[in-house]
Tab-separated table of C-alpha atoms in Angstrom:
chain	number	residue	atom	x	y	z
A	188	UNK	CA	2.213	-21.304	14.719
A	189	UNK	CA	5.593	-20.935	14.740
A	190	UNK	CA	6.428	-24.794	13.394
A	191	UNK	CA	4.051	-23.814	11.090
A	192	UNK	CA	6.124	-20.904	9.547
A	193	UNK	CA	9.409	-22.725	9.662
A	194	UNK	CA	7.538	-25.422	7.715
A	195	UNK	CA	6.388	-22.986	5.549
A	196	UNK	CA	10.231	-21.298	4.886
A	197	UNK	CA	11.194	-24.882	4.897
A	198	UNK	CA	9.463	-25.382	1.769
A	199	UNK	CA	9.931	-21.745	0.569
A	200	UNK	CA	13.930	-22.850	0.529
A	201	UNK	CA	13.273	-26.135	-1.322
A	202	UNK	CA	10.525	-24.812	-3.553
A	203	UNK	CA	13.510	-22.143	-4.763
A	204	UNK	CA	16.501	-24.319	-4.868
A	205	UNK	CA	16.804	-23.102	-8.635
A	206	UNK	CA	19.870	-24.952	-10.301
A	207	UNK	CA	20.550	-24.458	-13.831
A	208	UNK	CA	17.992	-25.968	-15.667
A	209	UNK	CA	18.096	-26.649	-19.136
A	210	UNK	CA	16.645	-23.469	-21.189
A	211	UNK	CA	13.867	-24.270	-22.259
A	212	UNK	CA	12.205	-25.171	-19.142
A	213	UNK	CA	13.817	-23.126	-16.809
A	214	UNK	CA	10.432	-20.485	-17.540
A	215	UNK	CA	7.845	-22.602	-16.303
A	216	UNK	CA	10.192	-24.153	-13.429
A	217	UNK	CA	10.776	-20.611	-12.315
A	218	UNK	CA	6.913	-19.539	-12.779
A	219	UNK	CA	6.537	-22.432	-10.417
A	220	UNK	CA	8.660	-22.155	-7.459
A	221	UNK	CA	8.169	-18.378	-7.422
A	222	UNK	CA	4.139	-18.684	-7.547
A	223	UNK	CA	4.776	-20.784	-3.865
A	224	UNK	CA	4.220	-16.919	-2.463
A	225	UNK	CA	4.079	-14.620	-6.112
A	226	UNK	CA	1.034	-13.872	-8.533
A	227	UNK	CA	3.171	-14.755	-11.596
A	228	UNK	CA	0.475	-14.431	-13.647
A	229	UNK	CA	-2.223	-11.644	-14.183
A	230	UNK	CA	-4.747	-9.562	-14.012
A	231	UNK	CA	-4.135	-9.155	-10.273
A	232	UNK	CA	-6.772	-10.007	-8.077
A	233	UNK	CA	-9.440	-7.444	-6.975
A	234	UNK	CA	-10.515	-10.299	-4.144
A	235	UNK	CA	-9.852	-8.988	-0.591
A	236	UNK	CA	-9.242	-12.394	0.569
A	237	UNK	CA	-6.505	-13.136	-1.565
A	238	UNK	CA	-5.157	-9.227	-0.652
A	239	UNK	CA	-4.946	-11.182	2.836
A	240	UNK	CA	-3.498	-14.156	2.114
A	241	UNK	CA	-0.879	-13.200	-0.551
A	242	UNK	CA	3.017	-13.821	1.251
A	243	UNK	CA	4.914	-11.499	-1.578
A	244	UNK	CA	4.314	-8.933	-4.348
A	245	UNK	CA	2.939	-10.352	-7.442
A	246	UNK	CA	5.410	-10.717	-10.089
A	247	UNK	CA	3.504	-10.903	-13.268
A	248	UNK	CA	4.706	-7.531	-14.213
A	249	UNK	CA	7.890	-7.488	-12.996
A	250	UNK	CA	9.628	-6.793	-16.331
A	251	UNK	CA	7.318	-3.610	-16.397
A	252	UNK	CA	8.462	-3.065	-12.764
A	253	UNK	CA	12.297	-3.966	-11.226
A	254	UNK	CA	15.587	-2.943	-12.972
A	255	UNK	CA	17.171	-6.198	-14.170
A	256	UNK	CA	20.325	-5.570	-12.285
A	257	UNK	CA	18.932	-5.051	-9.152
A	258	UNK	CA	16.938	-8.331	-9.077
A	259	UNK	CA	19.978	-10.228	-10.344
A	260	UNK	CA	21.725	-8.737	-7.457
A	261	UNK	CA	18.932	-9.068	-5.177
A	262	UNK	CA	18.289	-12.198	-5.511
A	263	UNK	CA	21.439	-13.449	-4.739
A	264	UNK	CA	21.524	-11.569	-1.060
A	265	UNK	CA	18.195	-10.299	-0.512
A	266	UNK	CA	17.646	-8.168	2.025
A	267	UNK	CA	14.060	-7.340	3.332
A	268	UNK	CA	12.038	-4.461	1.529
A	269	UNK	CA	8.936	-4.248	3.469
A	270	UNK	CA	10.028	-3.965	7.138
A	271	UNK	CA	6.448	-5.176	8.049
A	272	UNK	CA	6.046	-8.213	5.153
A	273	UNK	CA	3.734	-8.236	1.875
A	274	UNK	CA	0.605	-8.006	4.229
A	275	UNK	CA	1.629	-6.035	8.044
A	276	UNK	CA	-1.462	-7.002	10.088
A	277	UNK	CA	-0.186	-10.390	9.851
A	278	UNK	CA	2.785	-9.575	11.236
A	279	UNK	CA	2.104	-7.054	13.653
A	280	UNK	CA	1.624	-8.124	17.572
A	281	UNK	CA	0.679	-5.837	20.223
A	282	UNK	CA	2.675	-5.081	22.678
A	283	UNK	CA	3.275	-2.938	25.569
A	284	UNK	CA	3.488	0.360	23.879
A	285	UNK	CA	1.540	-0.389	20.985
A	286	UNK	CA	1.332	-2.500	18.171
A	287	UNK	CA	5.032	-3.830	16.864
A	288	UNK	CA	6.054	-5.666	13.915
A	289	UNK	CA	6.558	-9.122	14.790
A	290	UNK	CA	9.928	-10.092	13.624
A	291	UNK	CA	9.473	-13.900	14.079
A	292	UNK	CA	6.305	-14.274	12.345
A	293	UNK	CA	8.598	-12.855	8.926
A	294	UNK	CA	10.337	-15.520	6.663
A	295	UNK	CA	13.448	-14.567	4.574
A	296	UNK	CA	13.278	-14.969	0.992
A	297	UNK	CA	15.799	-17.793	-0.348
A	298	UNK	CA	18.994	-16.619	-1.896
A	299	UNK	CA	20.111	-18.391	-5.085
A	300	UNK	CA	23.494	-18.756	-6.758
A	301	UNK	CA	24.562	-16.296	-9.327
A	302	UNK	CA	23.652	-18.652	-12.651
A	303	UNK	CA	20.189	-18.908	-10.956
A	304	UNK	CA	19.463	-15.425	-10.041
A	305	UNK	CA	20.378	-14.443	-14.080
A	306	UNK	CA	18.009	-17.176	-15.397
A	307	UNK	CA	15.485	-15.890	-13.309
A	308	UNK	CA	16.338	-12.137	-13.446
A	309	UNK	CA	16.086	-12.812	-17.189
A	310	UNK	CA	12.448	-14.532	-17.267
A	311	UNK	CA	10.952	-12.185	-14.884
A	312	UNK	CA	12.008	-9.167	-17.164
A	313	UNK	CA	9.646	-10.976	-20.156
A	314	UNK	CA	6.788	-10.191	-17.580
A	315	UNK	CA	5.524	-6.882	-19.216
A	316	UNK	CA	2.076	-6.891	-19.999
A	317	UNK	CA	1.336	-3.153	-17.994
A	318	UNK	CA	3.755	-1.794	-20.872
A	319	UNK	CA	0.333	0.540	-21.817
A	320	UNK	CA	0.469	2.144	-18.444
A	321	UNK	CA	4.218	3.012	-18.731
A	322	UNK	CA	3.670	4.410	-22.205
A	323	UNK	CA	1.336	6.805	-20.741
A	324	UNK	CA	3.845	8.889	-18.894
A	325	UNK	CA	6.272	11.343	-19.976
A	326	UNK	CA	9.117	11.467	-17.785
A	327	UNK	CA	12.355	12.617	-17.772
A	328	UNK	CA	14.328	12.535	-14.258
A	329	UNK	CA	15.417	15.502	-12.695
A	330	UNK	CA	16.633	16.032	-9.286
A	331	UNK	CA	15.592	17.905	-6.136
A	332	UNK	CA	17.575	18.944	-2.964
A	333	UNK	CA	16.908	16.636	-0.478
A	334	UNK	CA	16.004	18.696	1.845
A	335	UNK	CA	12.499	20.207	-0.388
A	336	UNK	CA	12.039	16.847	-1.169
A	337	UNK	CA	12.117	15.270	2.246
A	338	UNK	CA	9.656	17.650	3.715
A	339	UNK	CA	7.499	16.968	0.647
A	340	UNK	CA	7.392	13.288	1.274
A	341	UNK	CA	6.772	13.771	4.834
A	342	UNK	CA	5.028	16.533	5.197
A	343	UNK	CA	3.007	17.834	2.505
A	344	UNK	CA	2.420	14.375	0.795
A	345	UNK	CA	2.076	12.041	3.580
A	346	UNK	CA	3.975	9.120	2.421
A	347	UNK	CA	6.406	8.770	5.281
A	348	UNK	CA	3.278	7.933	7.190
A	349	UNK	CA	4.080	3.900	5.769
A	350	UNK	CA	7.328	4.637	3.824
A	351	UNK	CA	10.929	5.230	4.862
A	352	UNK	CA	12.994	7.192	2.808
A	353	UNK	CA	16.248	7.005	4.692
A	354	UNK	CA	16.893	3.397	6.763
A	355	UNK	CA	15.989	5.097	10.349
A	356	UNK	CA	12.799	7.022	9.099
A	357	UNK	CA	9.321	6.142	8.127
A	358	UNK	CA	6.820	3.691	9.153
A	359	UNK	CA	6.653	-0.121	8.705
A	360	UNK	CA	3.983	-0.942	6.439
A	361	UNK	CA	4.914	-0.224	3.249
A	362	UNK	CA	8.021	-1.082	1.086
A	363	UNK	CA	10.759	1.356	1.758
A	364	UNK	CA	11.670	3.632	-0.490
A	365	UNK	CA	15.417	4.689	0.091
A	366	UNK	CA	15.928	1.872	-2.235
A	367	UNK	CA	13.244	2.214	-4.485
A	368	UNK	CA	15.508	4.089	-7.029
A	369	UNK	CA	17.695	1.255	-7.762
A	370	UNK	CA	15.204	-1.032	-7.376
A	371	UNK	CA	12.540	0.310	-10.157
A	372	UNK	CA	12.543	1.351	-13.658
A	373	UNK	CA	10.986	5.018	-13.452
A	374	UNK	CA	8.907	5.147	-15.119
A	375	UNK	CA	6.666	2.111	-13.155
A	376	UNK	CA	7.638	4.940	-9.977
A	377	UNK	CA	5.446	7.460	-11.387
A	378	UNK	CA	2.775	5.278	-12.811
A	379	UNK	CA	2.470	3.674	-9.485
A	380	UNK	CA	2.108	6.626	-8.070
A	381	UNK	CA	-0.182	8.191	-10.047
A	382	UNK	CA	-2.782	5.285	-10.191
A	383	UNK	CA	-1.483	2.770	-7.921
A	384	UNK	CA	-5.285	0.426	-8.275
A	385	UNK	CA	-4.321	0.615	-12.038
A	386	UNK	CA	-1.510	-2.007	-11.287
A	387	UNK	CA	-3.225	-4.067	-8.296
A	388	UNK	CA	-6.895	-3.283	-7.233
A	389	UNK	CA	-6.461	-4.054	-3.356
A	390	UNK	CA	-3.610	-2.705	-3.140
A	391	UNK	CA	-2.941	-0.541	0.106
A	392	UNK	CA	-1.287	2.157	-1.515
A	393	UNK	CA	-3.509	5.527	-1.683
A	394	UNK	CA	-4.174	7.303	-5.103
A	395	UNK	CA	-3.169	10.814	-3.873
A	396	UNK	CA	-4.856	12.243	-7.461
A	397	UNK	CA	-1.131	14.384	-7.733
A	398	UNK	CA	-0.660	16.333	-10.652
A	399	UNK	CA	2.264	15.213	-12.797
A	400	UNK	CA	4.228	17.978	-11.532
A	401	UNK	CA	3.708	16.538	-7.928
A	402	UNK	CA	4.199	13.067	-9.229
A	403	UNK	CA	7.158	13.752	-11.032
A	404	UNK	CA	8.880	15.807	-7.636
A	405	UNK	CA	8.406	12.506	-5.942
A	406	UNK	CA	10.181	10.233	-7.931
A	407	UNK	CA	12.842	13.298	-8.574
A	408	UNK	CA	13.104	12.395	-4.660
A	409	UNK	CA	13.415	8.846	-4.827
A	410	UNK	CA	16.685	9.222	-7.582
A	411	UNK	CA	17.940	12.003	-5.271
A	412	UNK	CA	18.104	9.894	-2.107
A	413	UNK	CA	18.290	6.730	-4.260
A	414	UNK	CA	21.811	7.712	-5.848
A	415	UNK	CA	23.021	9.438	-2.769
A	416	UNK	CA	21.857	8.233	0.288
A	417	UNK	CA	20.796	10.772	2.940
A	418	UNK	CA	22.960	10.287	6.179
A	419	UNK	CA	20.072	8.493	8.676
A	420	UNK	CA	17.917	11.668	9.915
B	297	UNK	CA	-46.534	27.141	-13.058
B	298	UNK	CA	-47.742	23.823	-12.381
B	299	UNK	CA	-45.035	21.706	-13.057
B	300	UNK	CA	-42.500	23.959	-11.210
B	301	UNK	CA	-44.706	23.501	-8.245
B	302	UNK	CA	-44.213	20.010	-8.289
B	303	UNK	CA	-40.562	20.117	-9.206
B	304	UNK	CA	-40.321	22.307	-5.775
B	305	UNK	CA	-42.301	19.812	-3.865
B	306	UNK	CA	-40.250	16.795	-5.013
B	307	UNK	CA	-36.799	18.465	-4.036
B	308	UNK	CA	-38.519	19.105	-0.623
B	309	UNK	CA	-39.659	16.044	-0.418
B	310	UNK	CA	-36.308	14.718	-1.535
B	311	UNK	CA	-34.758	16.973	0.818
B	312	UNK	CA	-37.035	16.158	4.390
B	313	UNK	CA	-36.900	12.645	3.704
B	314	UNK	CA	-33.734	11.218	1.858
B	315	UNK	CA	-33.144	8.027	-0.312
B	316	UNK	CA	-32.289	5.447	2.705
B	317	UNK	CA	-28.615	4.404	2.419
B	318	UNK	CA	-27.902	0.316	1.594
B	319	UNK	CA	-27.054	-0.685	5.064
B	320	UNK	CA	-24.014	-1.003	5.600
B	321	UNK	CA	-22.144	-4.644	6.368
B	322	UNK	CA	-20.130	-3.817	9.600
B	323	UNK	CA	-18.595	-7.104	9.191
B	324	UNK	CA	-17.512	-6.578	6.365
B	325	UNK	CA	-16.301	-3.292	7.555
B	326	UNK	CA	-14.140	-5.207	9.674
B	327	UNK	CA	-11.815	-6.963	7.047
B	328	UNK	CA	-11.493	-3.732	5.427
B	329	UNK	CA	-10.270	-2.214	8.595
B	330	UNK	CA	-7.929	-5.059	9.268
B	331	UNK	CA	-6.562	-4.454	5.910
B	332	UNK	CA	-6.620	-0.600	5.422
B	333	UNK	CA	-6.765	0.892	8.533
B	334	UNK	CA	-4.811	-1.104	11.173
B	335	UNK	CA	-1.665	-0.507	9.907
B	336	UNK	CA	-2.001	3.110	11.867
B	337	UNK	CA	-4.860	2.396	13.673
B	338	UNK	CA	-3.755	-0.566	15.509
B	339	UNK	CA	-5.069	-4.349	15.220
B	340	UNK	CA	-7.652	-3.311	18.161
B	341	UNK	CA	-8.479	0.615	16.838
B	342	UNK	CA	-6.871	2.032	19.695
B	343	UNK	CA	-4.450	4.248	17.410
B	344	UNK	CA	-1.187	2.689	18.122
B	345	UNK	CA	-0.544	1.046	15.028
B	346	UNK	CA	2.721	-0.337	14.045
B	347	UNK	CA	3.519	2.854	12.176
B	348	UNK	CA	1.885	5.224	14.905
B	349	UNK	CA	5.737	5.717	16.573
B	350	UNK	CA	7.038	7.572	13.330
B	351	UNK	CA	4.236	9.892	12.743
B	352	UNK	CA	3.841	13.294	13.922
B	353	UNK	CA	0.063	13.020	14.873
B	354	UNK	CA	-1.201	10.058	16.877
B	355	UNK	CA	-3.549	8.240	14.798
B	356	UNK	CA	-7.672	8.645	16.362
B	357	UNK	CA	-8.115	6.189	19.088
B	358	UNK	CA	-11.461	4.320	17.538
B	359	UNK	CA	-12.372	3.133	20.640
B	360	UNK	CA	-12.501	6.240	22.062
B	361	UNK	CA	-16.665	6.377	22.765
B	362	UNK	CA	-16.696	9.998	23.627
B	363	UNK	CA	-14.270	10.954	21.026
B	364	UNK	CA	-16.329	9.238	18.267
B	365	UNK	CA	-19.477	10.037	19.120
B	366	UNK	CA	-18.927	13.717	18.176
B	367	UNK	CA	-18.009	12.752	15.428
B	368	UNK	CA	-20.900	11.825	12.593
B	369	UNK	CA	-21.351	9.408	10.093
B	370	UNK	CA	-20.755	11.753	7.354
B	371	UNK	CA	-17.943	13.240	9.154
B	372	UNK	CA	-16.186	9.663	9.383
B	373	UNK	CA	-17.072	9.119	5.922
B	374	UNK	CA	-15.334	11.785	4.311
B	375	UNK	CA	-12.535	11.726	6.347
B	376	UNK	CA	-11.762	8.198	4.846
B	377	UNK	CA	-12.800	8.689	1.079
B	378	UNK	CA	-11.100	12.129	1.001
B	379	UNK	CA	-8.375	11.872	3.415
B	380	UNK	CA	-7.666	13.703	6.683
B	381	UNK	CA	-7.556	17.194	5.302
B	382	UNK	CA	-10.838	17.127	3.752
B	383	UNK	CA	-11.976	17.403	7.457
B	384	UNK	CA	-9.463	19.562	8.724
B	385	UNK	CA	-6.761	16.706	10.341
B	386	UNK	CA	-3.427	15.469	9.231
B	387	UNK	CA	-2.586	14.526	6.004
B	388	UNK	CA	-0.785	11.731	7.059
B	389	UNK	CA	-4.485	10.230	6.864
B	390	UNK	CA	-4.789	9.540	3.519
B	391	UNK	CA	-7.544	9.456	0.933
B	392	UNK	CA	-8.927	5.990	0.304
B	393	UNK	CA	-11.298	6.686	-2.506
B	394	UNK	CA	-8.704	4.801	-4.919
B	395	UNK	CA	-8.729	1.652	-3.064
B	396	UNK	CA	-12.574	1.565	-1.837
B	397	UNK	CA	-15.704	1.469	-3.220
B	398	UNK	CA	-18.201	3.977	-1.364
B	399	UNK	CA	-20.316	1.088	0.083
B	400	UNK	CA	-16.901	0.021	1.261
B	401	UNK	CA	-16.314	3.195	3.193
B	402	UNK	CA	-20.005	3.029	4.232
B	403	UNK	CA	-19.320	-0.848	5.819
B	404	UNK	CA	-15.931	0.830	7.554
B	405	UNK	CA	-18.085	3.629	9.515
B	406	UNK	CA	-20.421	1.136	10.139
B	407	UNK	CA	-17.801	-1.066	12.300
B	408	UNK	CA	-16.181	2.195	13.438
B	409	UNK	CA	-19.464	2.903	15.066
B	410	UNK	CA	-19.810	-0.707	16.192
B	411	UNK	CA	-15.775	-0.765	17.631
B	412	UNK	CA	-16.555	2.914	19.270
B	413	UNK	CA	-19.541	2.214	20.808
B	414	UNK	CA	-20.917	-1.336	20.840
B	415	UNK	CA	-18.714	-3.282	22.013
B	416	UNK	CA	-17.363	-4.771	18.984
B	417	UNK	CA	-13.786	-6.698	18.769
């Protein structure tokens, strides 16, 4: 199993050995290499199968999605987002006290040099076609002290139940969030949050039914903890 | 008069003997588990999920026989479609309603009941 996942990262790192290509087919090169573990191109799936067999987050609307910074950053020293991979009961094990993520059974995503990351930064920002679903909210960000909002997201919403919101605090099975300010436009934050099936059908985040107002306090949250990180709780 | 007598008979009769739920696919209850539910749950329903060590209530032990069996069908139901507080537990069990179909939910009791009680793996 284990040969098998090398193999598989093995590949991963030759698949994404993105050199500057010339322009014009630098798009479908990249739509290649990245759709070795990415949906690159919609609607997403509402199969369960391919819920469980899907390696990353598909990337057909990333444009509507990431900041364009952050990816060009990102991909250039990316660090893990979801502390238990795209799909966690792959990558869980039990073990003496329970079940534990199962750190060996995780691949890193390749790193690419700078002229790469802004080609492909650049082409994955074209991906918009959820731009409908953004134009549907109304939202201007505010702020909220961190400590109302913390006991929001872990209390009275839930979400710290498979989301950590400072590096030490959460659970492991969805992305974390700490980050999630600098990582995504805002207004795809509150769309996702508000109809989260509206983006991808299996996808193992909850519709809460929040009112805006609720919505909106989240992703105040997110910026406030996003732009100044909380010391580890 | 008439007719309102057999209205009331009809809701009786609707009443005493209910349309029969689809049976439910346990098996297919299974991958849904696997993909919802072990995450908190645990990969064998024993409530020690990988994200069981950061929350403040221990997820429900499905194997739990004695635990399970008070609670009912309907009970389990609703506590998945509408989330833990709909039947008086934690929020941190969330509604799935968004994600599931109803016969979905219906095939998840259905392996609950089979992982509780029968044996299941």
């Amino acid at each position: 199993m284990r040969k098998v996942i090398a193999l598989g990262g093995a590949a991963l790192m030759t698949a994404l050995s993105v050199t500057s290509a010339p322009a014009a087919e630098a798009p479908a090169k990249i739509q290649k290499e990245c759709a070795v573990c990415h949906q690159m191109s919609g609607p997403a799936s509402p199969d369960l199968a391919a819920r469980q067999t899907r390696k990353g987050p598909p990337l057909f609307f990333a444009g509507n999605k990431f900041r364009r910074d952050w990816l060009e950053t990102w991909l250039q020293k990316p660090t893990r987002i979801r502390p238990a991979g795209d799909f966690a009961p792959d990558h869980a094990a039990k073990g003496p006290e329970g079940d534990a993520v199962d750190a060996a059974s995780l691949s890193d995503h390749p790193a690419v040099d700078a002229p790469a990351a802004k080609e492909i930064a650049d082409y994955l920002m074209t991906l918009t076609p959820n731009t409908a679903l953004l134009a549907k909210e109304d939202y201007t960000p505010g702020r909220v002290s961190a400590r109302i909002g913390a006991m929001d997201f872990v209390k009275f919403k839930g979400c710290s139940g498979c989301h950590k919101d400072t590096p030490k605090y959460g659970g492991f099975s969805g992305p974390e969030l700490h980050t999630a300010w600098q990582r995504l436009q805002p207004p795809f934050i509150v769309s996702y949050i508000r109809d989260p099936a509206a983006w991808e059908p299996r996808t193992l985040m909850p519709n809460k039914h929040l009112n805006t107002a609720g919505i909106h306090k989240l992703a105040n949250y997110l910026r406030t903890i996003g732009e100044k990180p909380e010391k580890a709780k | 008069m008439n007719k309102l007598f057999i209205l009331a008979v009809f809701l009786c009769g609707s009443i005493l003997y209910p349309r029969p739920a689809p049976a439910a696919d346990a098996a297919h209850g299974k991958t849904l588990y696997r993909v919802y539910c072990t995450q908190c749950h645990g990969l064998s329903g024993d409530g020690k999920g990988i994200n069981a060590p950061q929350l403040s209530v221990q997820p429900r032990n499905h194997r739990d026989r004695a635990e399970m069996s008070a609670r009912t069908d309907d009970d389990l139901f609703k506590a998945i479609k509408e989330g833990g507080q709909a039947v008086n537990k934690s929020i941190l069990m969330p509604n799935w309603d968004g994600n599931m179909t109803d016969d979905e939910i219906h095939d998840v009791v259905a392996y609950l009941r089979a992982l509780c009680c029968a044996g299941a793996k």
